[in-house]
Amino acid sequence: MRSRLFSLVALSLLGGTPLLHAQGAALPASTTPPRLAAPKALQLPTMVERTLPNGLRLVIVEQHELPVVDAQLVIRTGTEADPAGKAGLATLTANMLDEGAGSRDALALAEEIGFLAVRLGTFAALEQSTVSLHSTRTTLDSAMALMADVVLRPTFPEKEFTRLKSERLTALLQEQDRGPAMADRAFSALVFGEAHPYGRSVNGTRESVEPMGLDEVKQFWRTYYRPNNATLVLVGDLSVNEAQALATAAFGGWERGTVPPVTYARAQAPSSTSIHIVDKPKAAQSSFRIGTIGVPRRTADYYPLMVMNTALGGSFTSRLNNTLREVKGYTYGAGSSFSMRREAGPFTARAEVVSAKTDSALIEFMKELRGMRTPMPADELAKVKRYLRLGYADGFESTSDIASQVAGLVPTGLPLSTLGAFDAGIARVTAADVQRVAARYLDPTKLRIVIAGDRASIEPALKATKIAPVDVRDMRGRPVLVP
């Protein structure tokens, strides 16, 4: 009897017969989902600010649960400072930092990182360049000294520069055969213009990277990698005084300098909707990028926009994903986002759609964008706000998470108190707020619609939708003459 019951239970778990009570009666099916408790207020750790005499700002967060420390050094300059015709310079500069530093060449540096069992990374984005470190408490002194070598004493070996540049050129060539990358590049250029930093790829182009020399990399580093242009975030198992002493020992001798401001003209949002095809012959799918210029991170509409976008395309159960994936089956996933930067970044709705349904998918995209401008039902509003409030704590689970959250405030200059204001900010959002920001920022008559796909098969159907005029562009957004 016991073996028979065991078999029935096992079969049930594998999707066979219903699970039985010991007496043989079937368990009742559950038809009511569990009730979620009200979101609890998130208690953030204390964040302490200090400034070294050379101008380096410190943000220190004590977390003593585990003997680890995460550090992020954020330079408040990124690819936006790439000179005209030199797109990709900031990212190449960041990539070169750990290719040899202090007395170590690239191989010796990699061996030291392995010996200390630390993680060290360097990268650049639009508005920042970052060096990150994860270390145990016992190896922190040595790890911080290594990090300081990478930031203050990179050797910029010619051999490694040649290799990195060759890898970059190969990657740029590969992008020309990838629909999503083609759509991303063309969309940015069409929304902001190629002359605007937001309209260029952070990796540059073949024309900008190929002639780039090592002296230009060194000059970018000398100009922008200065303590008075940087913030060091330290999170983990150390006291404020210990953190300040470590930072002083590692970076106290870093010389401050005059950092030129980065300026550029403000981009103009489109005045009408247009459809632009980036031709990828015989492509099995079409890469959609739909949007316009959005808002800067400092916008007063931040919280209503978070709620509105989460409902539209910011979660798996969003309207776009539900319609295009679950109901229609056109894609594996669809979504939307506001990239909020120091200045207004893009609003983008996106999906990779089976080619035969390109026109149908566009119709559904436009329906959902229009529908977002009508009042949001109370149950949907409550669900979205709960989703955001409950999920916010995920960003503070580890020392690395906390460091990233703090570092994310640096480029925009937002105060540390911003992190603790999220829960109350989302809780205050009303349906009227959501409708107001949707009406203001989601105008279906003023969009750039970029679709990278097989022009021969998708162009006639796109024109037949009569949603907007259709033309053909290359992956930089430039017009293409077609027969």
Short mmCIF file of C-alpha atoms in Angstrom, two decimals:
data_model
loop_
_atom_site.label_atom_id
_atom_site.label_comp_id
_atom_site.label_asym_id
_atom_site.label_seq_id
_atom_site.Cartn_x
_atom_site.Cartn_y
_atom_site.Cartn_z
CA MET A 1 0.00 0.00 0.00
CA ARG A 2 2.83 2.41 0.90
CA SER A 3 4.58 1.77 -2.41
CA ARG A 4 1.32 2.37 -4.30
CA LEU A 5 0.79 5.70 -2.53
CA PHE A 6 4.40 6.67 -3.27
CA SER A 7 3.87 5.91 -6.96
CA LEU A 8 0.69 7.98 -7.06
CA VAL A 9 2.43 10.95 -5.41
CA ALA A 10 5.37 10.73 -7.81
CA LEU A 11 3.04 10.47 -10.78
CA SER A 12 1.12 13.50 -9.56
CA LEU A 13 4.29 15.59 -9.29
CA LEU A 14 5.15 14.66 -12.86
CA GLY A 15 1.76 15.81 -14.10
CA GLY A 16 -0.12 12.52 -13.98
CA THR A 17 -3.02 11.57 -11.73
CA PRO A 18 -4.15 13.98 -9.01
CA LEU A 19 -2.34 13.96 -5.68
CA LEU A 20 -4.27 11.86 -3.13
CA HIS A 21 -4.85 12.02 0.59
CA ALA A 22 -3.69 8.97 2.49
CA GLN A 23 -7.35 7.88 2.59
CA GLY A 24 -7.50 7.96 -1.21
CA ALA A 25 -9.56 11.15 -1.75
CA ALA A 26 -8.32 13.69 -4.28
CA LEU A 27 -7.00 16.98 -2.92
CA PRO A 28 -9.21 19.97 -3.80
CA ALA A 29 -7.92 22.13 -6.64
CA SER A 30 -6.71 25.59 -5.60
CA THR A 31 -8.61 28.33 -7.40
CA THR A 32 -7.62 31.33 -5.28
CA PRO A 33 -4.13 32.80 -5.58
CA PRO A 34 -2.38 33.63 -2.30
CA ARG A 35 -2.96 37.10 -0.91
CA LEU A 36 0.10 39.33 -0.91
CA ALA A 37 0.91 41.33 2.18
CA ALA A 38 1.15 45.09 1.96
CA PRO A 39 4.61 46.28 0.84
CA LYS A 40 6.88 47.08 3.76
CA ALA A 41 8.92 50.25 3.79
CA LEU A 42 12.48 49.57 2.68
CA GLN A 43 15.08 50.39 5.31
CA LEU A 44 18.17 51.52 3.42
CA PRO A 45 21.61 51.43 5.05
CA THR A 46 23.21 54.70 6.14
CA MET A 47 25.23 56.40 3.41
CA VAL A 48 28.05 58.71 4.53
CA GLU A 49 29.75 61.28 2.30
CA ARG A 50 33.32 62.51 2.60
CA THR A 51 35.60 64.52 0.28
CA LEU A 52 39.38 64.13 0.05
CA PRO A 53 41.59 67.26 -0.27
CA ASN A 54 42.12 66.53 -3.99
CA GLY A 55 38.37 66.72 -4.62
CA LEU A 56 37.58 63.00 -4.75
CA ARG A 57 34.09 62.45 -3.34
CA LEU A 58 33.56 59.36 -1.21
CA VAL A 59 30.27 57.60 -0.48
CA ILE A 60 30.66 54.96 2.22
CA VAL A 61 28.09 52.34 3.22
CA GLU A 62 28.81 49.95 6.09
CA GLN A 63 27.52 46.39 5.56
CA HIS A 64 29.00 43.89 8.00
CA GLU A 65 26.96 40.78 7.22
CA LEU A 66 29.71 39.29 5.04
CA PRO A 67 33.49 39.96 4.94
CA VAL A 68 33.41 41.50 1.46
CA VAL A 69 33.69 45.00 0.00
CA ASP A 70 32.57 46.44 -3.33
CA ALA A 71 34.08 49.63 -4.73
CA GLN A 72 33.03 51.62 -7.76
CA LEU A 73 35.03 54.59 -8.98
CA VAL A 74 32.79 56.67 -11.24
CA ILE A 75 34.28 59.27 -13.57
CA ARG A 76 31.54 61.75 -14.47
CA THR A 77 32.48 61.69 -18.15
CA GLY A 78 31.80 59.05 -20.77
CA THR A 79 31.30 58.76 -24.51
CA GLU A 80 29.45 62.08 -24.62
CA ALA A 81 32.94 63.62 -24.53
CA ASP A 82 34.17 61.76 -27.61
CA PRO A 83 35.48 64.43 -30.01
CA ALA A 84 33.82 64.88 -33.40
CA GLY A 85 34.78 61.99 -35.64
CA LYS A 86 36.28 60.04 -32.70
CA ALA A 87 33.26 58.06 -31.49
CA GLY A 88 34.39 55.10 -29.42
CA LEU A 89 37.36 56.87 -27.79
CA ALA A 90 35.98 56.82 -24.23
CA THR A 91 35.20 53.10 -24.36
CA LEU A 92 38.61 52.25 -25.80
CA THR A 93 40.23 54.34 -23.06
CA ALA A 94 38.34 52.46 -20.35
CA ASN A 95 39.17 49.12 -21.98
CA MET A 96 42.89 49.97 -21.96
CA LEU A 97 43.10 50.69 -18.23
CA ASP A 98 43.50 47.05 -17.18
CA GLU A 99 45.79 46.05 -20.04
CA GLY A 100 48.84 46.96 -17.97
CA ALA A 101 49.22 49.20 -14.93
CA GLY A 102 51.96 50.16 -12.51
CA SER A 103 54.79 47.64 -12.83
CA ARG A 104 52.58 44.91 -14.33
CA ASP A 105 51.87 44.10 -17.95
CA ALA A 106 48.47 42.71 -18.97
CA LEU A 107 49.37 39.11 -18.10
CA ALA A 108 50.88 39.99 -14.72
CA LEU A 109 47.85 42.13 -13.89
CA ALA A 110 45.51 39.24 -14.72
CA GLU A 111 47.62 36.89 -12.58
CA GLU A 112 47.49 39.29 -9.62
CA ILE A 113 43.71 39.59 -9.94
CA GLY A 114 43.48 35.79 -9.88
CA PHE A 115 45.89 35.47 -6.96
CA LEU A 116 43.88 37.95 -4.87
CA ALA A 117 40.61 36.30 -5.99
CA VAL A 118 39.05 39.69 -6.77
CA ARG A 119 36.90 40.97 -9.60
CA LEU A 120 38.12 44.10 -11.38
CA GLY A 121 36.27 45.67 -14.30
CA THR A 122 36.53 48.76 -16.46
CA PHE A 123 33.93 50.20 -18.82
CA ALA A 124 32.53 53.43 -20.19
CA ALA A 125 28.96 54.44 -20.99
CA LEU A 126 27.38 57.62 -22.31
CA GLU A 127 27.84 59.75 -19.19
CA GLN A 128 30.34 57.91 -17.06
CA SER A 129 33.47 55.79 -17.03
CA THR A 130 33.73 53.23 -14.24
CA VAL A 131 36.30 51.03 -12.56
CA SER A 132 34.71 48.42 -10.27
CA LEU A 133 36.21 46.12 -7.65
CA HIS A 134 34.89 43.22 -5.57
CA SER A 135 37.19 41.94 -2.84
CA THR A 136 37.21 40.04 0.42
CA ARG A 137 38.01 42.07 3.50
CA THR A 138 41.32 40.27 4.07
CA THR A 139 42.72 41.16 0.62
CA LEU A 140 41.21 44.64 0.45
CA ASP A 141 44.44 46.61 1.01
CA SER A 142 46.17 44.87 -1.88
CA ALA A 143 43.05 45.01 -4.06
CA MET A 144 42.64 48.76 -3.55
CA ALA A 145 46.29 49.31 -4.41
CA LEU A 146 45.74 47.32 -7.60
CA MET A 147 42.64 49.35 -8.42
CA ALA A 148 44.60 52.58 -7.88
CA ASP A 149 47.30 51.39 -10.30
CA VAL A 150 44.65 50.75 -12.96
CA VAL A 151 43.11 54.22 -12.51
CA LEU A 152 46.23 56.34 -11.82
CA ARG A 153 49.07 54.45 -13.49
CA PRO A 154 47.90 52.63 -16.63
CA THR A 155 50.79 51.90 -19.01
CA PHE A 156 48.78 51.88 -22.27
CA PRO A 157 50.92 49.28 -24.10
CA GLU A 158 50.87 49.65 -27.88
CA LYS A 159 50.55 45.89 -28.41
CA GLU A 160 47.36 45.66 -26.36
CA PHE A 161 45.90 48.77 -27.98
CA THR A 162 46.39 47.24 -31.42
CA ARG A 163 44.67 44.07 -30.27
CA LEU A 164 41.71 45.86 -28.67
CA LYS A 165 41.23 48.07 -31.70
CA SER A 166 41.24 45.04 -33.98
CA GLU A 167 38.64 43.34 -31.77
CA ARG A 168 36.50 46.48 -31.83
CA LEU A 169 36.64 46.68 -35.64
CA THR A 170 35.63 43.02 -35.87
CA ALA A 171 32.70 43.59 -33.53
CA LEU A 172 31.58 46.61 -35.57
CA LEU A 173 31.67 44.50 -38.72
CA GLN A 174 29.60 41.79 -37.06
CA GLU A 175 26.95 44.34 -36.05
CA GLN A 176 26.18 44.92 -39.73
CA ASP A 177 24.60 41.48 -39.92
CA ARG A 178 22.60 41.63 -36.69
CA GLY A 179 19.09 42.98 -36.98
CA PRO A 180 18.74 44.18 -33.36
CA ALA A 181 22.06 46.04 -33.53
CA MET A 182 21.11 47.57 -36.88
CA ALA A 183 17.79 48.77 -35.47
CA ASP A 184 19.40 50.16 -32.30
CA ARG A 185 21.95 52.22 -34.21
CA ALA A 186 19.49 53.56 -36.75
CA PHE A 187 16.91 54.41 -34.09
CA SER A 188 19.38 56.44 -31.99
CA ALA A 189 20.61 58.33 -35.04
CA LEU A 190 17.09 59.08 -36.28
CA VAL A 191 15.81 60.25 -32.89
CA PHE A 192 18.81 62.39 -31.86
CA GLY A 193 20.85 62.92 -35.03
CA GLU A 194 24.37 61.61 -35.65
CA ALA A 195 25.96 64.79 -34.29
CA HIS A 196 24.37 64.32 -30.85
CA PRO A 197 26.16 62.04 -28.34
CA TYR A 198 22.93 60.11 -27.76
CA GLY A 199 22.66 59.52 -31.50
CA ARG A 200 26.00 57.71 -31.73
CA SER A 201 27.04 54.24 -30.66
CA VAL A 202 29.37 54.14 -27.65
CA ASN A 203 31.56 51.77 -29.69
CA GLY A 204 31.98 54.17 -32.59
CA THR A 205 32.16 53.24 -36.26
CA ARG A 206 34.81 51.76 -38.50
CA GLU A 207 35.59 55.24 -39.82
CA SER A 208 36.07 56.65 -36.32
CA VAL A 209 37.95 53.73 -34.75
CA GLU A 210 40.29 52.72 -37.57
CA PRO A 211 42.42 55.91 -37.57
CA MET A 212 42.37 56.27 -33.77
CA GLY A 213 45.79 56.42 -32.15
CA LEU A 214 47.10 55.58 -28.70
CA ASP A 215 48.03 59.22 -28.03
CA GLU A 216 44.33 60.13 -28.26
CA VAL A 217 43.50 57.50 -25.64
CA LYS A 218 46.19 58.84 -23.32
CA GLN A 219 44.93 62.39 -23.78
CA PHE A 220 41.34 61.42 -22.96
CA TRP A 221 42.58 59.73 -19.78
CA ARG A 222 44.72 62.71 -18.76
CA THR A 223 41.85 65.12 -19.37
CA TYR A 224 38.91 63.42 -17.69
CA TYR A 225 40.30 60.92 -15.18
CA ARG A 226 40.73 63.44 -12.37
CA PRO A 227 39.73 63.16 -8.69
CA ASN A 228 37.63 66.32 -8.85
CA ASN A 229 35.65 64.61 -11.64
CA ALA A 230 35.11 61.36 -9.74
CA THR A 231 33.19 59.64 -6.94
CA LEU A 232 34.42 56.55 -5.12
CA VAL A 233 31.66 54.35 -3.67
CA LEU A 234 32.73 51.86 -0.98
CA VAL A 235 30.21 49.34 0.36
CA GLY A 236 30.88 46.47 2.72
CA ASP A 237 32.65 45.21 5.80
CA LEU A 238 34.56 48.31 6.87
CA SER A 239 33.91 51.37 8.99
CA VAL A 240 33.66 54.90 7.67
CA ASN A 241 37.07 55.77 9.09
CA GLU A 242 38.64 52.63 7.61
CA ALA A 243 37.11 53.39 4.22
CA GLN A 244 38.39 56.95 4.24
CA ALA A 245 41.86 55.78 5.24
CA LEU A 246 41.90 53.19 2.43
CA ALA A 247 40.71 55.75 -0.11
CA THR A 248 43.34 58.25 1.05
CA ALA A 249 46.13 55.68 0.82
CA ALA A 250 45.07 54.57 -2.66
CA PHE A 251 43.88 57.82 -4.24
CA GLY A 252 45.08 60.67 -2.01
CA GLY A 253 48.03 61.40 -4.31
CA TRP A 254 45.84 61.63 -7.41
CA GLU A 255 46.30 65.12 -8.86
CA ARG A 256 43.25 67.22 -9.51
CA GLY A 257 42.97 69.06 -12.81
CA THR A 258 40.80 71.31 -14.93
CA VAL A 259 38.07 69.22 -16.54
CA PRO A 260 36.49 70.85 -19.61
CA PRO A 261 32.68 70.83 -19.65
CA VAL A 262 30.92 68.70 -22.23
CA THR A 263 28.33 70.67 -24.19
CA TYR A 264 26.08 69.81 -27.10
CA ALA A 265 22.94 71.15 -28.73
CA ARG A 266 19.58 69.86 -27.53
CA ALA A 267 17.96 67.41 -29.95
CA GLN A 268 14.51 68.14 -31.33
CA ALA A 269 11.72 65.59 -31.04
CA PRO A 270 10.01 64.54 -34.28
CA SER A 271 7.00 66.61 -35.36
CA SER A 272 5.29 63.69 -37.14
CA THR A 273 5.40 59.90 -37.25
CA SER A 274 7.51 58.14 -39.87
CA ILE A 275 8.48 54.54 -40.61
CA HIS A 276 12.07 53.71 -41.55
CA ILE A 277 13.11 50.28 -42.86
CA VAL A 278 16.69 49.14 -42.42
CA ASP A 279 17.05 46.41 -45.00
CA LYS A 280 18.32 43.01 -43.88
CA PRO A 281 17.58 40.75 -46.86
CA LYS A 282 15.95 37.39 -46.08
CA ALA A 283 15.78 38.14 -42.36
CA ALA A 284 13.49 35.74 -40.50
CA GLN A 285 12.45 38.43 -38.04
CA SER A 286 11.91 42.18 -37.92
CA SER A 287 13.54 44.24 -35.17
CA PHE A 288 11.19 46.99 -33.96
CA ARG A 289 12.35 50.20 -32.27
CA ILE A 290 9.55 52.75 -31.78
CA GLY A 291 9.86 55.97 -29.83
CA THR A 292 10.96 59.55 -29.42
CA ILE A 293 12.90 61.83 -27.08
CA GLY A 294 11.84 61.19 -23.50
CA VAL A 295 12.86 62.91 -20.27
CA PRO A 296 15.97 63.54 -18.14
CA ARG A 297 16.34 61.62 -14.88
CA ARG A 298 15.61 64.76 -12.86
CA THR A 299 12.09 65.07 -14.30
CA ALA A 300 9.32 65.78 -11.80
CA ASP A 301 7.31 63.10 -13.64
CA TYR A 302 9.72 60.28 -12.74
CA TYR A 303 7.34 58.24 -10.57
CA PRO A 304 4.23 58.51 -12.78
CA LEU A 305 6.41 57.57 -15.76
CA MET A 306 7.74 54.52 -13.94
CA VAL A 307 4.20 53.35 -13.26
CA MET A 308 2.97 54.14 -16.74
CA ASN A 309 5.88 52.44 -18.50
CA THR A 310 5.72 49.36 -16.27
CA ALA A 311 2.10 48.89 -17.32
CA LEU A 312 2.93 49.49 -20.98
CA GLY A 313 6.09 47.44 -21.41
CA GLY A 314 8.22 47.35 -18.27
CA SER A 315 7.30 43.91 -16.92
CA PHE A 316 6.47 40.44 -18.21
CA THR A 317 2.77 41.01 -17.63
CA SER A 318 2.79 44.40 -19.37
CA ARG A 319 0.33 45.25 -22.09
CA LEU A 320 2.87 45.05 -24.93
CA ASN A 321 4.26 41.68 -23.90
CA ASN A 322 0.82 40.25 -23.19
CA THR A 323 -0.57 41.33 -26.55
CA LEU A 324 2.39 40.61 -28.82
CA ARG A 325 3.64 37.44 -27.11
CA GLU A 326 0.84 35.81 -25.14
CA VAL A 327 -2.21 36.72 -27.24
CA LYS A 328 -0.83 37.10 -30.79
CA GLY A 329 2.29 34.93 -30.64
CA TYR A 330 4.31 37.31 -32.82
CA THR A 331 7.40 37.45 -30.59
CA TYR A 332 9.19 35.92 -27.63
CA GLY A 333 9.07 39.25 -25.84
CA ALA A 334 8.12 42.91 -26.20
CA GLY A 335 8.74 45.85 -23.89
CA SER A 336 9.39 49.52 -23.46
CA SER A 337 11.60 51.84 -21.43
CA PHE A 338 12.53 55.43 -20.70
CA SER A 339 16.32 55.83 -20.69
CA MET A 340 16.58 58.73 -18.26
CA ARG A 341 19.98 60.39 -18.39
CA ARG A 342 21.56 63.71 -17.48
CA GLU A 343 19.63 65.09 -20.45
CA ALA A 344 16.48 63.65 -22.00
CA GLY A 345 17.18 60.16 -23.30
CA PRO A 346 14.93 58.10 -25.55
CA PHE A 347 11.60 56.43 -24.92
CA THR A 348 11.76 53.11 -26.77
CA ALA A 349 9.25 50.35 -27.40
CA ARG A 350 10.84 47.23 -28.86
CA ALA A 351 10.40 43.65 -29.98
CA GLU A 352 11.86 41.08 -32.36
CA VAL A 353 8.89 39.92 -34.45
CA VAL A 354 8.48 37.05 -36.91
CA SER A 355 8.85 38.68 -40.33
CA ALA A 356 5.47 37.60 -41.71
CA LYS A 357 3.69 39.48 -38.91
CA THR A 358 5.60 42.77 -39.18
CA ASP A 359 2.61 44.84 -40.28
CA SER A 360 0.27 43.17 -37.80
CA ALA A 361 2.73 43.76 -34.97
CA LEU A 362 3.03 47.44 -35.85
CA ILE A 363 -0.76 47.80 -35.71
CA GLU A 364 -0.76 46.24 -32.23
CA PHE A 365 2.09 48.47 -31.06
CA MET A 366 0.16 51.56 -32.09
CA LYS A 367 -3.04 50.30 -30.45
CA GLU A 368 -1.26 49.82 -27.13
CA LEU A 369 0.43 53.23 -27.30
CA ARG A 370 -2.93 54.90 -27.93
CA GLY A 371 -4.62 52.80 -25.26
CA MET A 372 -2.11 53.93 -22.66
CA ARG A 373 -3.49 57.46 -22.97
CA THR A 374 -6.90 56.42 -21.60
CA PRO A 375 -7.60 56.05 -17.86
CA MET A 376 -5.86 53.07 -16.26
CA PRO A 377 -8.20 50.67 -14.43
CA ALA A 378 -7.84 50.74 -10.64
CA ASP A 379 -6.86 47.07 -10.37
CA GLU A 380 -4.09 47.43 -12.95
CA LEU A 381 -2.77 50.57 -11.25
CA ALA A 382 -2.69 48.79 -7.87
CA LYS A 383 -0.93 45.74 -9.37
CA VAL A 384 1.74 47.84 -11.10
CA LYS A 385 2.46 49.94 -8.03
CA ARG A 386 2.73 46.82 -5.86
CA TYR A 387 5.08 45.22 -8.41
CA LEU A 388 7.39 48.24 -8.36
CA ARG A 389 7.38 48.66 -4.61
CA LEU A 390 7.94 44.98 -3.83
CA GLY A 391 10.63 44.64 -6.49
CA TYR A 392 12.64 47.69 -5.49
CA ALA A 393 14.35 45.89 -2.61
CA ASP A 394 15.97 43.47 -5.08
CA GLY A 395 18.36 46.25 -6.03
CA PHE A 396 19.86 46.34 -2.52
CA GLU A 397 20.42 42.65 -1.75
CA SER A 398 24.23 42.58 -1.98
CA THR A 399 27.13 44.96 -1.49
CA SER A 400 27.53 45.00 -5.28
CA ASP A 401 23.85 45.94 -5.73
CA ILE A 402 24.10 48.80 -3.24
CA ALA A 403 27.29 50.12 -4.84
CA SER A 404 25.62 50.09 -8.25
CA GLN A 405 22.54 51.92 -6.95
CA VAL A 406 24.69 54.67 -5.42
CA ALA A 407 26.97 54.88 -8.45
CA GLY A 408 23.91 55.26 -10.68
CA LEU A 409 23.15 58.62 -9.06
CA VAL A 410 26.57 60.09 -9.86
CA PRO A 411 26.19 61.03 -13.55
CA THR A 412 22.93 62.91 -12.94
CA GLY A 413 24.06 64.56 -9.71
CA LEU A 414 21.00 63.37 -7.78
CA PRO A 415 21.29 63.36 -3.96
CA LEU A 416 21.67 60.12 -2.01
CA SER A 417 18.22 60.69 -0.49
CA THR A 418 16.78 59.83 -3.91
CA LEU A 419 17.19 56.12 -3.18
CA GLY A 420 15.03 56.27 -0.08
CA ALA A 421 12.25 58.26 -1.76
CA PHE A 422 11.19 55.56 -4.24
CA ASP A 423 8.55 53.74 -2.21
CA ALA A 424 6.66 56.86 -1.20
CA GLY A 425 7.01 58.31 -4.70
CA ILE A 426 5.40 55.27 -6.32
CA ALA A 427 2.72 55.06 -3.62
CA ARG A 428 1.58 58.62 -4.41
CA VAL A 429 0.96 57.99 -8.12
CA THR A 430 -2.70 58.18 -9.18
CA ALA A 431 -4.52 57.08 -12.31
CA ALA A 432 -4.81 60.74 -13.28
CA ASP A 433 -1.02 61.10 -13.02
CA VAL A 434 -0.51 58.13 -15.32
CA GLN A 435 -2.98 59.42 -17.89
CA ARG A 436 -1.37 62.87 -17.79
CA VAL A 437 2.17 61.64 -18.47
CA ALA A 438 0.97 59.20 -21.13
CA ALA A 439 -0.81 62.03 -22.93
CA ARG A 440 2.28 64.21 -22.67
CA TYR A 441 5.04 61.74 -23.57
CA LEU A 442 3.33 59.06 -25.71
CA ASP A 443 2.04 60.81 -28.81
CA PRO A 444 1.41 58.25 -31.59
CA THR A 445 1.48 61.08 -34.14
CA LYS A 446 5.09 62.05 -33.30
CA LEU A 447 7.23 58.90 -33.36
CA ARG A 448 10.22 57.42 -35.10
CA ILE A 449 9.45 53.83 -36.10
CA VAL A 450 12.54 51.85 -37.11
CA ILE A 451 12.20 48.29 -38.39
CA ALA A 452 15.25 46.27 -39.39
CA GLY A 453 14.12 43.38 -41.57
CA ASP A 454 13.64 41.99 -45.05
CA ARG A 455 12.51 45.05 -46.98
CA ALA A 456 11.26 43.07 -49.98
CA SER A 457 8.69 41.19 -47.89
CA ILE A 458 7.71 43.80 -45.27
CA GLU A 459 7.62 47.11 -47.13
CA PRO A 460 4.37 46.60 -49.12
CA ALA A 461 2.43 45.50 -46.05
CA LEU A 462 3.82 48.37 -43.94
CA LYS A 463 2.73 50.88 -46.56
CA ALA A 464 -0.70 49.26 -46.66
CA THR A 465 -1.23 50.00 -42.96
CA LYS A 466 -1.17 53.74 -43.82
CA ILE A 467 0.12 54.44 -40.32
CA ALA A 468 2.87 56.72 -41.62
CA PRO A 469 5.12 57.34 -44.65
CA VAL A 470 7.71 54.62 -45.24
CA ASP A 471 11.30 55.05 -46.41
CA VAL A 472 14.55 53.09 -46.36
CA ARG A 473 17.60 53.98 -44.25
CA ASP A 474 20.99 52.48 -43.53
CA MET A 475 21.99 51.47 -40.01
CA ARG A 476 23.21 55.01 -39.30
CA GLY A 477 19.80 56.41 -40.15
CA ARG A 478 20.93 57.87 -43.48
CA PRO A 479 18.55 57.78 -46.47
CA VAL A 480 19.06 54.97 -48.96
CA LEU A 481 18.15 55.47 -52.61
CA VAL A 482 16.05 52.55 -53.78
CA PRO A 483 14.57 51.73 -57.19
#
